[in-house]
Amino acid sequence: MTDLAWLTLAPALTPLGFGLLLLWPWVRPVRVGVALAGALLTLAFALGLLAATADGAVLVSALGGWPAPFGIVMTADRLAAGVSVLGAVSAVLAVWQAAADPDPVREKHHLFALMSFLFAGVQLSFLTGDLFNLFVAFEVMLVASYALAVLGSTREQLREGFRYIVMNLAASALLVVACGLAYGVLGTLNFAHLAQRSAELGPNTTVTAVGVLLLLVFAAKGALFPLGFWLPGTYPALPPAVGGFFAAVLTKVGVYALIRVFTTVFTGEAGVTNTLLLLLGTVTMLYGALGAVSQREWRRILAFLVVSSVGYLAFGLGVGTAEAVRASLAYFAVSVLVTAALFALATVAERAAGTRLVRVRGMLDHLPLLAGCFLLCALTVAGLPPTGGFVAKYALVRAGLSQGSVLAVVAVVSALVSSLLILFALLAVWRGFFWGKHPPEDPVRPVPLHLRLPAYVACALVAGLAVFAGPLLERADTTAAELRDNTRYIRGVLGDEPVIIPAAPTGEEGER
């Protein structure tokens, strides 16, 4: 354990501790201050983790002093540190937005505390080092998300929340089954030890079956078609700040699990899982884009864009080459930030227009900065230059063509068609909401600056992706190379010595 190993615990324990503090009946200014302080401190620890792993170090913290693979370990490499920062940035934006938009009913029922518990579950998912603890992290995250999904008790929330809860409970049950099968076949649940044991075992049908089962579980969590049917209805029903965090990060937790398991753990027989990921990604990209075209409400359109973005990530993972994994990692960062920005913009737009519909017309004269920010995000999501979305999507398409299989080429065509459909859907939003003359009989409602600021800051981060596209791709390249050679991760967690299973106790130790 290094001196900085404690950093692997800090991003998860900080929001957990602040969540417990927020259960106390503080007055609102104190409650908001505590929630913001917790989110900012989590971000500071995540950035510390990013710096500590920048040289390729794998930080490991063994809970209770039990080393891997016998105890629970928290681990952080470049991948885990990067997604931890993205989750923490989204958390700060979500708390900021919730603080700027008072909601007395939900705050009375511990809105900020539940959000902190959700952040803790997300960070735990990113930093855990074993499969069963990943299941625990999912449950911490999902229990908080279940409460947030139905907080407010509107008919729409209860209907959509029920589907969300049932789907995720089914996926969690399958994950427990997969954990049992993995332990039965390989005798461990630690990621590094699973990678070592599966490599020693060689090609094995049972291991492949476990991999496919895990793929289905994480595909459901990540909302890949057809397992993501619950998403387009659920996210628009949530409170704006919570919905933005769900959209930006929660599906990406499932995608992170796919990346971790199929680039670090089960790498021996990638053919079956990669083919499945390519198929699911191809259909999901088109399904999300067509869904966005068919909708007329802000957050329903954006919810389908979330689905489509998950398809792009699955496409890159399914191609499976180093170039494709690098492109997927770059797109992961772009997708998280642009989704958070778009949902924050939608909140401002809905507040100003007084309706969820996009057909309002003439808002360009009243909200010119919002219009500019939306255009930037639209170009980023569609993947047009000079945005960060273009850089990531271009790398994905190039990786698919380089791989050259028929399925990869079909996926490339699907990616290009869905990008055109997404551009059409977002230009329709622009034409319907910003263009033309606003009806004088429908006055524009004022939106306070403190509510608009989180959206503008999120858009500034999206603009930063274009400016720093080179460093983003460079980091993605280094991370992808590290993932494809899992030796460093295995040695970082298990050490250089072979793992020796202690002999079973005989009962004679006490007598001696």
Short mmCIF file of C-alpha atoms in Angstrom, two decimals:
data_model
loop_
_atom_site.label_atom_id
_atom_site.label_comp_id
_atom_site.label_asym_id
_atom_site.label_seq_id
_atom_site.Cartn_x
_atom_site.Cartn_y
_atom_site.Cartn_z
CA MET A 1 0.00 0.00 0.00
CA THR A 2 1.41 3.42 -0.95
CA ASP A 3 1.13 6.62 1.07
CA LEU A 4 -1.65 7.83 -1.21
CA ALA A 5 -3.72 4.64 -1.13
CA TRP A 6 -6.24 6.32 1.19
CA LEU A 7 -7.27 8.48 -1.79
CA THR A 8 -9.14 5.49 -3.24
CA LEU A 9 -11.56 5.65 -0.30
CA ALA A 10 -11.95 9.42 -0.05
CA PRO A 11 -14.22 10.11 -3.10
CA ALA A 12 -16.73 7.49 -1.86
CA LEU A 13 -16.59 8.17 1.88
CA THR A 14 -16.81 11.96 1.56
CA PRO A 15 -20.31 12.14 0.02
CA LEU A 16 -21.41 9.33 2.34
CA GLY A 17 -20.33 11.34 5.41
CA PHE A 18 -21.84 14.57 4.11
CA GLY A 19 -25.05 12.67 3.30
CA LEU A 20 -25.33 11.59 6.93
CA LEU A 21 -24.70 15.21 8.03
CA LEU A 22 -27.47 16.38 5.70
CA LEU A 23 -30.03 14.20 7.49
CA TRP A 24 -29.86 16.73 10.35
CA PRO A 25 -32.67 19.34 10.09
CA TRP A 26 -30.44 22.32 9.18
CA VAL A 27 -31.94 25.56 7.90
CA ARG A 28 -31.78 25.72 4.09
CA PRO A 29 -28.70 27.97 3.67
CA VAL A 30 -26.66 25.65 5.91
CA ARG A 31 -28.02 22.55 4.16
CA VAL A 32 -27.11 23.96 0.74
CA GLY A 33 -23.65 24.97 1.98
CA VAL A 34 -22.97 21.51 3.41
CA ALA A 35 -24.16 19.80 0.21
CA LEU A 36 -21.99 22.03 -2.00
CA ALA A 37 -18.98 21.60 0.30
CA GLY A 38 -19.39 17.81 0.14
CA ALA A 39 -19.56 17.79 -3.67
CA LEU A 40 -16.56 20.13 -4.01
CA LEU A 41 -14.48 18.13 -1.53
CA THR A 42 -15.33 14.94 -3.44
CA LEU A 43 -14.14 16.64 -6.64
CA ALA A 44 -10.90 17.69 -4.92
CA PHE A 45 -10.20 14.09 -3.82
CA ALA A 46 -11.04 12.77 -7.31
CA LEU A 47 -8.60 15.27 -8.84
CA GLY A 48 -5.98 14.13 -6.32
CA LEU A 49 -6.59 10.57 -7.48
CA LEU A 50 -6.17 11.68 -11.10
CA ALA A 51 -2.80 13.25 -10.29
CA ALA A 52 -1.66 10.25 -8.23
CA THR A 53 -2.36 7.79 -11.07
CA ALA A 54 -1.02 9.99 -13.88
CA ASP A 55 2.25 8.01 -14.06
CA GLY A 56 0.40 4.69 -14.40
CA ALA A 57 0.42 3.83 -10.69
CA VAL A 58 -2.33 1.53 -9.39
CA LEU A 59 -3.43 2.63 -5.94
CA VAL A 60 -4.84 -0.08 -3.71
CA SER A 61 -6.44 0.22 -0.29
CA ALA A 62 -7.15 -3.05 1.53
CA LEU A 63 -10.06 -2.64 3.93
CA GLY A 64 -9.48 -4.13 7.37
CA GLY A 65 -5.87 -4.96 6.48
CA TRP A 66 -6.95 -8.00 4.43
CA PRO A 67 -4.93 -7.97 1.20
CA ALA A 68 -6.33 -8.90 -2.21
CA PRO A 69 -7.73 -11.30 -3.23
CA PHE A 70 -8.94 -12.32 0.26
CA GLY A 71 -10.36 -8.99 1.42
CA ILE A 72 -12.25 -6.04 -0.02
CA VAL A 73 -9.97 -3.67 -1.88
CA MET A 74 -10.51 -0.27 -3.40
CA THR A 75 -8.38 0.31 -6.49
CA ALA A 76 -7.68 3.23 -8.77
CA ASP A 77 -5.84 3.25 -12.07
CA ARG A 78 -6.02 5.83 -14.85
CA LEU A 79 -9.48 4.66 -15.95
CA ALA A 80 -11.04 4.67 -12.47
CA ALA A 81 -9.51 8.06 -11.59
CA GLY A 82 -10.74 9.62 -14.85
CA VAL A 83 -14.35 8.49 -14.47
CA SER A 84 -14.26 9.44 -10.78
CA VAL A 85 -13.46 13.04 -11.79
CA LEU A 86 -16.26 13.06 -14.39
CA GLY A 87 -18.73 11.78 -11.77
CA ALA A 88 -17.60 14.40 -9.25
CA VAL A 89 -17.88 17.27 -11.77
CA SER A 90 -21.44 16.17 -12.62
CA ALA A 91 -22.24 15.98 -8.90
CA VAL A 92 -21.07 19.57 -8.31
CA LEU A 93 -23.21 20.79 -11.23
CA ALA A 94 -26.25 18.85 -9.95
CA VAL A 95 -25.96 20.21 -6.38
CA TRP A 96 -25.38 23.73 -7.71
CA GLN A 97 -28.48 23.49 -9.87
CA ALA A 98 -30.58 22.05 -7.03
CA ALA A 99 -29.34 24.83 -4.72
CA ALA A 100 -30.30 27.49 -7.27
CA ASP A 101 -33.78 26.05 -7.83
CA PRO A 102 -35.51 25.64 -4.43
CA ASP A 103 -37.91 22.68 -4.18
CA PRO A 104 -39.46 22.81 -0.67
CA VAL A 105 -41.43 19.55 -1.01
CA ARG A 106 -38.48 17.37 -2.09
CA GLU A 107 -36.01 19.14 0.21
CA LYS A 108 -38.34 18.40 3.13
CA HIS A 109 -37.77 14.72 2.31
CA HIS A 110 -33.95 14.98 2.32
CA LEU A 111 -33.28 15.69 -1.35
CA PHE A 112 -29.67 16.78 -0.71
CA ALA A 113 -28.90 13.82 1.56
CA LEU A 114 -30.23 11.36 -1.04
CA MET A 115 -28.18 13.05 -3.75
CA SER A 116 -25.04 12.66 -1.60
CA PHE A 117 -25.76 8.95 -1.04
CA LEU A 118 -26.20 8.59 -4.81
CA PHE A 119 -22.81 10.26 -5.42
CA ALA A 120 -21.23 7.88 -2.87
CA GLY A 121 -22.66 4.84 -4.68
CA VAL A 122 -21.41 6.10 -8.04
CA GLN A 123 -17.88 6.71 -6.72
CA LEU A 124 -17.86 3.31 -5.00
CA SER A 125 -18.82 1.68 -8.32
CA PHE A 126 -15.89 3.36 -10.07
CA LEU A 127 -13.31 2.55 -7.40
CA THR A 128 -14.17 -0.94 -6.19
CA GLY A 129 -11.74 -3.74 -6.99
CA ASP A 130 -14.03 -6.77 -6.93
CA LEU A 131 -17.21 -8.00 -8.53
CA PHE A 132 -19.32 -8.50 -5.40
CA ASN A 133 -18.42 -5.08 -4.04
CA LEU A 134 -19.52 -3.70 -7.42
CA PHE A 135 -22.92 -5.28 -6.74
CA VAL A 136 -22.96 -3.59 -3.30
CA ALA A 137 -22.02 -0.26 -4.90
CA PHE A 138 -24.85 -0.65 -7.43
CA GLU A 139 -27.30 -1.23 -4.59
CA VAL A 140 -26.09 1.83 -2.61
CA MET A 141 -26.47 3.89 -5.78
CA LEU A 142 -29.81 2.39 -6.74
CA VAL A 143 -31.46 2.64 -3.32
CA ALA A 144 -30.78 6.38 -3.37
CA SER A 145 -31.88 6.63 -7.00
CA TYR A 146 -35.12 4.71 -6.28
CA ALA A 147 -36.00 7.27 -3.59
CA LEU A 148 -35.09 10.19 -5.87
CA ALA A 149 -37.07 8.68 -8.74
CA VAL A 150 -40.34 8.67 -6.79
CA LEU A 151 -39.72 11.70 -4.54
CA GLY A 152 -42.60 14.07 -5.29
CA SER A 153 -45.09 11.23 -5.89
CA THR A 154 -46.56 12.56 -9.14
CA ARG A 155 -48.41 10.02 -11.24
CA GLU A 156 -45.74 10.19 -13.97
CA GLN A 157 -42.93 9.66 -11.43
CA LEU A 158 -44.64 6.66 -9.81
CA ARG A 159 -45.37 5.01 -13.18
CA GLU A 160 -41.90 5.53 -14.63
CA GLY A 161 -40.18 4.94 -11.28
CA PHE A 162 -41.88 1.54 -11.00
CA ARG A 163 -40.45 0.43 -14.36
CA TYR A 164 -37.02 1.76 -13.41
CA ILE A 165 -37.05 -0.07 -10.08
CA VAL A 166 -38.30 -3.40 -11.49
CA MET A 167 -35.74 -3.39 -14.32
CA ASN A 168 -32.84 -2.57 -12.05
CA LEU A 169 -33.88 -5.13 -9.42
CA ALA A 170 -33.98 -7.82 -12.12
CA ALA A 171 -30.51 -6.78 -13.32
CA SER A 172 -29.19 -6.83 -9.75
CA ALA A 173 -30.57 -10.35 -9.23
CA LEU A 174 -28.78 -11.49 -12.40
CA LEU A 175 -25.58 -9.87 -11.15
CA VAL A 176 -25.74 -11.96 -7.96
CA VAL A 177 -26.15 -15.09 -10.08
CA ALA A 178 -23.16 -14.06 -12.21
CA CYS A 179 -21.07 -13.47 -9.06
CA GLY A 180 -21.94 -16.96 -7.82
CA LEU A 181 -21.04 -18.56 -11.16
CA ALA A 182 -17.76 -16.63 -11.39
CA TYR A 183 -16.78 -17.67 -7.88
CA GLY A 184 -17.79 -21.26 -8.57
CA VAL A 185 -15.64 -21.47 -11.70
CA LEU A 186 -12.65 -19.31 -10.76
CA GLY A 187 -12.71 -19.27 -6.95
CA THR A 188 -12.42 -15.50 -6.61
CA LEU A 189 -14.29 -12.26 -7.23
CA ASN A 190 -11.35 -9.84 -7.17
CA PHE A 191 -10.95 -8.24 -10.60
CA ALA A 192 -7.18 -8.76 -10.77
CA HIS A 193 -7.39 -12.34 -9.51
CA LEU A 194 -10.29 -13.09 -11.90
CA ALA A 195 -8.11 -11.86 -14.77
CA GLN A 196 -5.20 -14.03 -13.60
CA ARG A 197 -7.31 -17.16 -13.03
CA SER A 198 -9.27 -16.88 -16.29
CA ALA A 199 -5.98 -16.47 -18.22
CA GLU A 200 -4.58 -19.58 -16.51
CA LEU A 201 -7.75 -21.52 -17.29
CA GLY A 202 -7.61 -20.60 -21.00
CA PRO A 203 -10.61 -20.80 -23.35
CA ASN A 204 -13.54 -22.06 -21.30
CA THR A 205 -17.22 -22.21 -22.17
CA THR A 206 -18.38 -21.57 -18.61
CA VAL A 207 -16.21 -18.45 -18.29
CA THR A 208 -17.61 -17.20 -21.60
CA ALA A 209 -21.15 -17.81 -20.29
CA VAL A 210 -20.35 -15.80 -17.16
CA GLY A 211 -19.01 -13.03 -19.38
CA VAL A 212 -22.19 -12.97 -21.47
CA LEU A 213 -24.33 -12.89 -18.32
CA LEU A 214 -22.33 -9.94 -16.99
CA LEU A 215 -22.64 -8.23 -20.36
CA LEU A 216 -26.45 -8.50 -20.17
CA VAL A 217 -26.47 -7.12 -16.61
CA PHE A 218 -24.31 -4.12 -17.47
CA ALA A 219 -26.18 -3.59 -20.74
CA ALA A 220 -29.39 -3.26 -18.71
CA LYS A 221 -27.72 -0.82 -16.31
CA GLY A 222 -26.28 1.11 -19.24
CA ALA A 223 -29.61 1.14 -21.13
CA LEU A 224 -28.48 -0.64 -24.29
CA PHE A 225 -31.36 -1.62 -26.61
CA PRO A 226 -33.67 -3.43 -25.89
CA LEU A 227 -32.80 -3.48 -22.18
CA GLY A 228 -32.94 0.31 -21.88
CA PHE A 229 -36.68 0.66 -22.51
CA TRP A 230 -37.10 2.20 -19.05
CA LEU A 231 -34.83 5.20 -19.63
CA PRO A 232 -36.68 7.56 -22.04
CA GLY A 233 -39.68 7.73 -19.71
CA THR A 234 -37.83 7.81 -16.40
CA TYR A 235 -35.32 10.64 -16.78
CA PRO A 236 -37.82 13.33 -17.94
CA ALA A 237 -40.01 12.54 -14.90
CA LEU A 238 -37.25 13.37 -12.41
CA PRO A 239 -36.57 16.77 -10.81
CA PRO A 240 -34.34 18.78 -13.22
CA ALA A 241 -31.08 18.70 -11.22
CA VAL A 242 -31.45 15.01 -10.35
CA GLY A 243 -32.47 14.14 -13.92
CA GLY A 244 -29.35 15.85 -15.25
CA PHE A 245 -27.08 13.79 -12.99
CA PHE A 246 -28.94 10.55 -13.80
CA ALA A 247 -28.59 11.24 -17.53
CA ALA A 248 -24.94 12.25 -17.41
CA VAL A 249 -23.58 9.56 -15.09
CA LEU A 250 -25.90 6.67 -14.16
CA THR A 251 -25.94 4.94 -17.55
CA LYS A 252 -22.18 5.53 -17.75
CA VAL A 253 -21.69 3.45 -14.59
CA GLY A 254 -22.97 0.45 -16.56
CA VAL A 255 -20.66 1.35 -19.46
CA TYR A 256 -17.71 1.71 -17.05
CA ALA A 257 -18.44 -1.79 -15.73
CA LEU A 258 -18.45 -3.10 -19.33
CA ILE A 259 -15.08 -1.44 -19.99
CA ARG A 260 -13.55 -2.74 -16.74
CA VAL A 261 -14.78 -6.31 -17.10
CA PHE A 262 -14.10 -6.78 -20.81
CA THR A 263 -10.75 -4.97 -21.05
CA THR A 264 -9.19 -5.89 -17.70
CA VAL A 265 -10.85 -9.08 -16.44
CA PHE A 266 -12.23 -11.38 -19.16
CA THR A 267 -9.90 -10.83 -22.09
CA GLY A 268 -9.28 -14.41 -23.19
CA GLU A 269 -12.34 -15.00 -25.40
CA ALA A 270 -13.41 -11.59 -26.59
CA GLY A 271 -15.07 -12.79 -29.82
CA VAL A 272 -18.52 -13.56 -28.41
CA THR A 273 -18.84 -10.52 -26.15
CA ASN A 274 -17.41 -8.13 -28.73
CA THR A 275 -19.87 -9.35 -31.35
CA LEU A 276 -22.75 -8.90 -28.91
CA LEU A 277 -21.56 -5.40 -28.01
CA LEU A 278 -21.29 -4.45 -31.68
CA LEU A 279 -24.80 -5.71 -32.38
CA LEU A 280 -26.35 -4.00 -29.36
CA GLY A 281 -24.39 -0.79 -30.02
CA THR A 282 -25.46 -0.67 -33.68
CA VAL A 283 -29.16 -0.98 -32.88
CA THR A 284 -28.96 1.32 -29.83
CA MET A 285 -27.39 4.18 -31.82
CA LEU A 286 -30.23 4.11 -34.36
CA TYR A 287 -32.95 3.55 -31.76
CA GLY A 288 -31.82 6.55 -29.71
CA ALA A 289 -31.53 8.83 -32.75
CA LEU A 290 -34.94 7.83 -34.14
CA GLY A 291 -36.47 8.29 -30.69
CA ALA A 292 -35.02 11.82 -30.46
CA VAL A 293 -36.51 12.73 -33.85
CA SER A 294 -39.96 11.50 -32.76
CA GLN A 295 -40.20 13.57 -29.55
CA ARG A 296 -41.43 17.13 -28.98
CA GLU A 297 -40.46 17.78 -25.36
CA TRP A 298 -37.02 18.98 -24.22
CA ARG A 299 -36.04 16.28 -21.80
CA ARG A 300 -37.64 13.42 -23.76
CA ILE A 301 -35.50 14.36 -26.76
CA LEU A 302 -32.41 14.52 -24.56
CA ALA A 303 -33.23 11.18 -22.89
CA PHE A 304 -33.12 9.47 -26.30
CA LEU A 305 -29.79 11.18 -26.98
CA VAL A 306 -28.47 9.52 -23.81
CA VAL A 307 -29.56 6.14 -25.21
CA SER A 308 -27.83 6.85 -28.51
CA SER A 309 -24.59 7.89 -26.75
CA VAL A 310 -24.46 4.56 -24.91
CA GLY A 311 -24.73 2.86 -28.32
CA TYR A 312 -21.63 4.71 -29.54
CA LEU A 313 -19.70 3.55 -26.48
CA ALA A 314 -20.78 -0.08 -26.99
CA PHE A 315 -19.78 0.21 -30.66
CA GLY A 316 -16.24 1.25 -29.73
CA LEU A 317 -15.91 -1.50 -27.13
CA GLY A 318 -17.28 -4.07 -29.56
CA VAL A 319 -14.71 -3.18 -32.22
CA GLY A 320 -12.20 -4.02 -29.52
CA THR A 321 -8.96 -2.67 -31.05
CA ALA A 322 -6.65 -0.31 -29.13
CA GLU A 323 -7.73 2.57 -31.38
CA ALA A 324 -11.42 1.81 -30.75
CA VAL A 325 -11.01 1.61 -26.98
CA ARG A 326 -9.14 4.92 -27.05
CA ALA A 327 -11.98 6.50 -29.07
CA SER A 328 -14.59 5.09 -26.65
CA LEU A 329 -12.78 6.55 -23.64
CA ALA A 330 -12.59 9.98 -25.30
CA TYR A 331 -16.29 9.78 -26.23
CA PHE A 332 -17.12 8.73 -22.65
CA ALA A 333 -15.78 12.08 -21.33
CA VAL A 334 -17.50 14.06 -24.09
CA SER A 335 -20.82 12.31 -23.50
CA VAL A 336 -20.85 12.88 -19.71
CA LEU A 337 -20.15 16.61 -19.94
CA VAL A 338 -22.36 17.43 -22.92
CA THR A 339 -25.30 15.50 -21.42
CA ALA A 340 -24.98 17.41 -18.14
CA ALA A 341 -24.83 20.68 -20.09
CA LEU A 342 -27.86 19.89 -22.28
CA PHE A 343 -30.06 18.90 -19.32
CA ALA A 344 -29.05 22.10 -17.49
CA LEU A 345 -29.89 24.15 -20.62
CA ALA A 346 -33.24 22.37 -20.89
CA THR A 347 -34.09 23.39 -17.32
CA VAL A 348 -33.48 27.06 -18.14
CA ALA A 349 -35.40 26.79 -21.42
CA GLU A 350 -38.42 25.13 -19.78
CA ARG A 351 -38.43 27.72 -17.00
CA ALA A 352 -38.28 30.65 -19.45
CA ALA A 353 -40.97 29.27 -21.76
CA GLY A 354 -43.20 27.86 -19.01
CA THR A 355 -43.64 24.60 -20.92
CA ARG A 356 -41.74 21.38 -21.62
CA LEU A 357 -42.47 21.67 -25.35
CA VAL A 358 -39.79 22.84 -27.76
CA ARG A 359 -42.24 24.53 -30.16
CA VAL A 360 -42.25 27.99 -28.57
CA ARG A 361 -40.44 30.11 -31.20
CA GLY A 362 -38.58 33.37 -30.95
CA MET A 363 -36.52 32.74 -27.79
CA LEU A 364 -33.29 33.78 -29.54
CA ASP A 365 -34.05 37.46 -28.87
CA HIS A 366 -34.66 36.81 -25.17
CA LEU A 367 -31.97 34.20 -24.44
CA PRO A 368 -29.12 34.72 -26.94
CA LEU A 369 -26.42 33.19 -24.71
CA LEU A 370 -28.57 30.13 -24.08
CA ALA A 371 -29.05 29.79 -27.85
CA GLY A 372 -25.29 29.93 -28.41
CA CYS A 373 -24.65 27.33 -25.72
CA PHE A 374 -27.32 25.04 -27.16
CA LEU A 375 -25.79 25.32 -30.64
CA LEU A 376 -22.36 24.37 -29.25
CA CYS A 377 -23.82 21.33 -27.46
CA ALA A 378 -25.88 20.33 -30.52
CA LEU A 379 -22.77 20.36 -32.73
CA THR A 380 -20.88 18.36 -30.08
CA VAL A 381 -23.58 15.68 -29.79
CA ALA A 382 -23.95 15.42 -33.57
CA GLY A 383 -20.17 15.14 -33.89
CA LEU A 384 -19.46 18.12 -36.13
CA PRO A 385 -16.19 20.10 -36.18
CA PRO A 386 -14.66 21.92 -34.40
CA THR A 387 -16.11 20.31 -31.26
CA GLY A 388 -14.79 17.59 -28.96
CA GLY A 389 -17.66 15.37 -30.19
CA PHE A 390 -16.24 15.48 -33.71
CA VAL A 391 -12.80 14.36 -32.53
CA ALA A 392 -14.23 11.41 -30.56
CA LYS A 393 -16.73 10.30 -33.22
CA TYR A 394 -14.17 10.59 -36.01
CA ALA A 395 -11.83 8.36 -33.99
CA LEU A 396 -14.66 5.84 -33.48
CA VAL A 397 -15.54 5.72 -37.17
CA ARG A 398 -11.89 5.38 -38.18
CA ALA A 399 -11.40 2.56 -35.69
CA GLY A 400 -14.47 0.73 -37.04
CA LEU A 401 -13.28 1.01 -40.64
CA SER A 402 -9.75 -0.09 -39.68
CA GLN A 403 -11.12 -3.22 -37.99
CA GLY A 404 -12.81 -4.00 -41.30
CA SER A 405 -15.30 -6.77 -40.42
CA VAL A 406 -18.75 -6.66 -42.01
CA LEU A 407 -20.40 -6.03 -38.65
CA ALA A 408 -17.98 -3.19 -37.85
CA VAL A 409 -18.70 -1.54 -41.21
CA VAL A 410 -22.46 -1.87 -40.57
CA ALA A 411 -21.90 -0.25 -37.16
CA VAL A 412 -19.98 2.62 -38.81
CA VAL A 413 -22.88 3.20 -41.22
CA SER A 414 -25.28 3.12 -38.25
CA ALA A 415 -23.11 5.65 -36.39
CA LEU A 416 -23.08 8.05 -39.34
CA VAL A 417 -26.82 7.73 -39.99
CA SER A 418 -27.67 8.22 -36.32
CA SER A 419 -25.41 11.31 -36.20
CA LEU A 420 -27.36 12.81 -39.10
CA LEU A 421 -30.66 12.00 -37.37
CA ILE A 422 -29.41 13.55 -34.11
CA LEU A 423 -28.37 16.69 -36.01
CA PHE A 424 -31.83 16.84 -37.62
CA ALA A 425 -33.55 16.43 -34.22
CA LEU A 426 -31.47 19.16 -32.57
CA LEU A 427 -31.84 21.57 -35.50
CA ALA A 428 -35.60 21.01 -35.20
CA VAL A 429 -35.31 22.05 -31.54
CA TRP A 430 -33.34 25.12 -32.57
CA ARG A 431 -35.91 26.06 -35.24
CA GLY A 432 -38.87 25.40 -32.95
CA PHE A 433 -37.59 27.09 -29.80
CA PHE A 434 -35.14 29.83 -30.79
CA TRP A 435 -36.01 30.83 -34.35
CA GLY A 436 -38.87 33.02 -35.59
CA LYS A 437 -40.99 35.56 -33.72
CA HIS A 438 -42.20 34.93 -30.21
CA PRO A 439 -45.98 35.28 -29.77
CA PRO A 440 -46.59 38.55 -27.86
CA GLU A 441 -49.50 37.02 -25.92
CA ASP A 442 -47.14 34.49 -24.31
CA PRO A 443 -44.66 36.45 -22.15
CA VAL A 444 -41.16 35.09 -21.47
CA ARG A 445 -40.65 34.27 -17.80
CA PRO A 446 -37.51 35.65 -16.15
CA VAL A 447 -34.87 33.08 -15.17
CA PRO A 448 -32.51 34.23 -12.37
CA LEU A 449 -28.82 34.38 -13.22
CA HIS A 450 -27.94 31.94 -10.42
CA LEU A 451 -30.12 29.31 -12.14
CA ARG A 452 -28.55 29.95 -15.54
CA LEU A 453 -24.96 29.88 -14.30
CA PRO A 454 -24.64 26.06 -13.85
CA ALA A 455 -25.76 25.61 -17.46
CA TYR A 456 -23.23 28.14 -18.74
CA VAL A 457 -20.40 26.62 -16.69
CA ALA A 458 -21.27 23.15 -18.03
CA CYS A 459 -21.19 24.55 -21.57
CA ALA A 460 -17.79 26.12 -20.88
CA LEU A 461 -16.54 22.63 -19.97
CA VAL A 462 -17.96 21.31 -23.26
CA ALA A 463 -16.12 24.09 -25.12
CA GLY A 464 -12.96 23.11 -23.22
CA LEU A 465 -13.22 19.62 -24.71
CA ALA A 466 -12.71 21.15 -28.16
CA VAL A 467 -9.77 23.29 -27.02
CA PHE A 468 -8.08 20.41 -25.19
CA ALA A 469 -9.04 17.63 -27.60
CA GLY A 470 -5.36 16.74 -28.10
CA PRO A 471 -4.61 16.10 -24.40
CA LEU A 472 -7.96 14.28 -24.09
CA LEU A 473 -7.06 11.85 -26.88
CA GLU A 474 -3.54 11.49 -25.51
CA ARG A 475 -4.84 10.49 -22.08
CA ALA A 476 -7.42 8.17 -23.66
CA ASP A 477 -4.59 6.56 -25.67
CA THR A 478 -2.48 5.96 -22.56
CA THR A 479 -5.45 4.58 -20.64
CA ALA A 480 -6.44 2.27 -23.51
CA ALA A 481 -2.88 0.91 -23.74
CA GLU A 482 -2.92 0.25 -19.99
CA LEU A 483 -6.27 -1.56 -20.25
CA ARG A 484 -5.13 -3.78 -23.11
CA ASP A 485 -2.10 -4.92 -21.12
CA ASN A 486 -3.62 -5.79 -17.75
CA THR A 487 -0.29 -6.95 -16.26
CA ARG A 488 0.32 -3.65 -14.50
CA TYR A 489 -3.18 -3.71 -12.96
CA ILE A 490 -2.79 -7.33 -11.79
CA ARG A 491 0.65 -6.72 -10.29
CA GLY A 492 -0.53 -3.46 -8.70
CA VAL A 493 -3.35 -5.25 -6.89
CA LEU A 494 -1.88 -8.72 -6.18
CA GLY A 495 1.83 -7.89 -6.01
CA ASP A 496 4.71 -9.81 -7.61
CA GLU A 497 4.39 -12.97 -5.52
CA PRO A 498 1.98 -15.75 -6.56
CA VAL A 499 -1.29 -15.87 -4.65
CA ILE A 500 -1.23 -18.76 -2.14
CA ILE A 501 -4.54 -19.89 -0.76
CA PRO A 502 -4.14 -20.53 3.01
CA ALA A 503 -4.84 -24.08 4.13
CA ALA A 504 -8.22 -24.71 5.73
CA PRO A 505 -8.12 -24.64 9.57
CA THR A 506 -7.84 -28.13 11.09
CA GLY A 507 -8.85 -27.23 14.66
CA GLU A 508 -5.42 -28.12 16.03
CA GLU A 509 -3.99 -24.59 15.82
CA GLY A 510 -5.41 -23.60 19.24
CA GLU A 511 -4.04 -26.72 20.93
CA ARG A 512 -0.52 -25.95 19.66
#
